Amino acid sequence: MTALSFDESGVDVVHEGTEFRLEKELVEDATEKSYLDVTDHEVLKLIEERPALSGEPRRIGDIL
């Protein structure tokens, strides 16, 4: 399971026991979208090859 924690400057991630941070600029470059328009599902897809997505995707702008 992967846990995501969003803030204005990036995402704190815990994936398979490993903690790391994805900076805002990295997320924007990887998705080619504004950070606030990226969804939580898109971030999960950056981390996991086949993420178990559930529920509706939420924009980071709405989460913050």
Coordinates of C-alpha atoms in Angstrom, one line a residue:
M1 CA 0.0 0.0 0.0
T2 CA 1.1 3.5 -0.7
A3 CA 0.3 6.5 1.5
L4 CA 0.3 10.0 0.1
S5 CA 0.4 13.3 2.1
F6 CA 0.1 16.5 0.0
D7 CA 1.3 20.0 0.8
E8 CA 1.9 23.2 -1.3
S9 CA 5.4 22.2 -2.2
G10 CA 5.1 18.4 -2.9
V11 CA 4.0 15.0 -1.8
D12 CA 5.3 12.9 1.1
V13 CA 5.1 9.2 0.1
V14 CA 5.4 6.0 2.0
H15 CA 5.6 3.1 -0.5
E16 CA 6.3 -0.5 0.7
G17 CA 7.9 0.8 3.9
T18 CA 10.1 3.4 2.1
E19 CA 9.5 7.1 2.8
F20 CA 10.4 9.7 0.2
R21 CA 9.3 13.0 -1.2
L22 CA 8.1 14.1 -4.7
E23 CA 8.7 17.8 -5.1
K24 CA 6.1 19.9 -6.8
E25 CA 8.3 20.5 -9.8
L26 CA 8.9 16.8 -10.3
V27 CA 5.2 16.0 -10.3
E28 CA 4.5 18.8 -12.8
D29 CA 7.3 17.7 -15.1
A30 CA 6.2 14.0 -15.0
T31 CA 2.5 14.8 -15.6
E32 CA 3.0 17.9 -17.8
K33 CA 0.2 19.6 -15.7
S34 CA 0.0 22.3 -13.1
Y35 CA 0.6 20.8 -9.6
L36 CA -2.9 21.8 -8.4
D37 CA -4.5 20.1 -11.4
V38 CA -2.8 16.7 -10.9
T39 CA -5.0 14.1 -9.3
D40 CA -4.1 11.7 -6.5
H41 CA -4.6 8.8 -8.9
E42 CA -2.0 10.3 -11.3
V43 CA 0.5 10.6 -8.5
L44 CA -0.1 6.9 -7.6
K45 CA 0.6 6.0 -11.2
L46 CA 4.0 7.7 -11.0
I47 CA 4.9 5.5 -8.1
E48 CA 3.3 2.1 -8.8
E49 CA 3.1 0.2 -12.1
R50 CA -0.4 -1.0 -11.5
P51 CA -1.9 0.9 -8.5
A52 CA -5.1 -0.3 -6.9
L53 CA -7.2 2.8 -7.6
S54 CA -10.4 3.3 -5.7
G55 CA -12.9 6.1 -5.5
E56 CA -13.0 9.2 -7.6
P57 CA -9.7 10.9 -8.4
R58 CA -9.2 14.1 -6.5
R59 CA -7.3 17.1 -7.6
I60 CA -4.4 18.2 -5.4
G61 CA -5.9 21.7 -5.5
D62 CA -9.1 20.3 -3.9
I63 CA -7.2 18.3 -1.3
L64 CA -5.2 21.3 -0.2

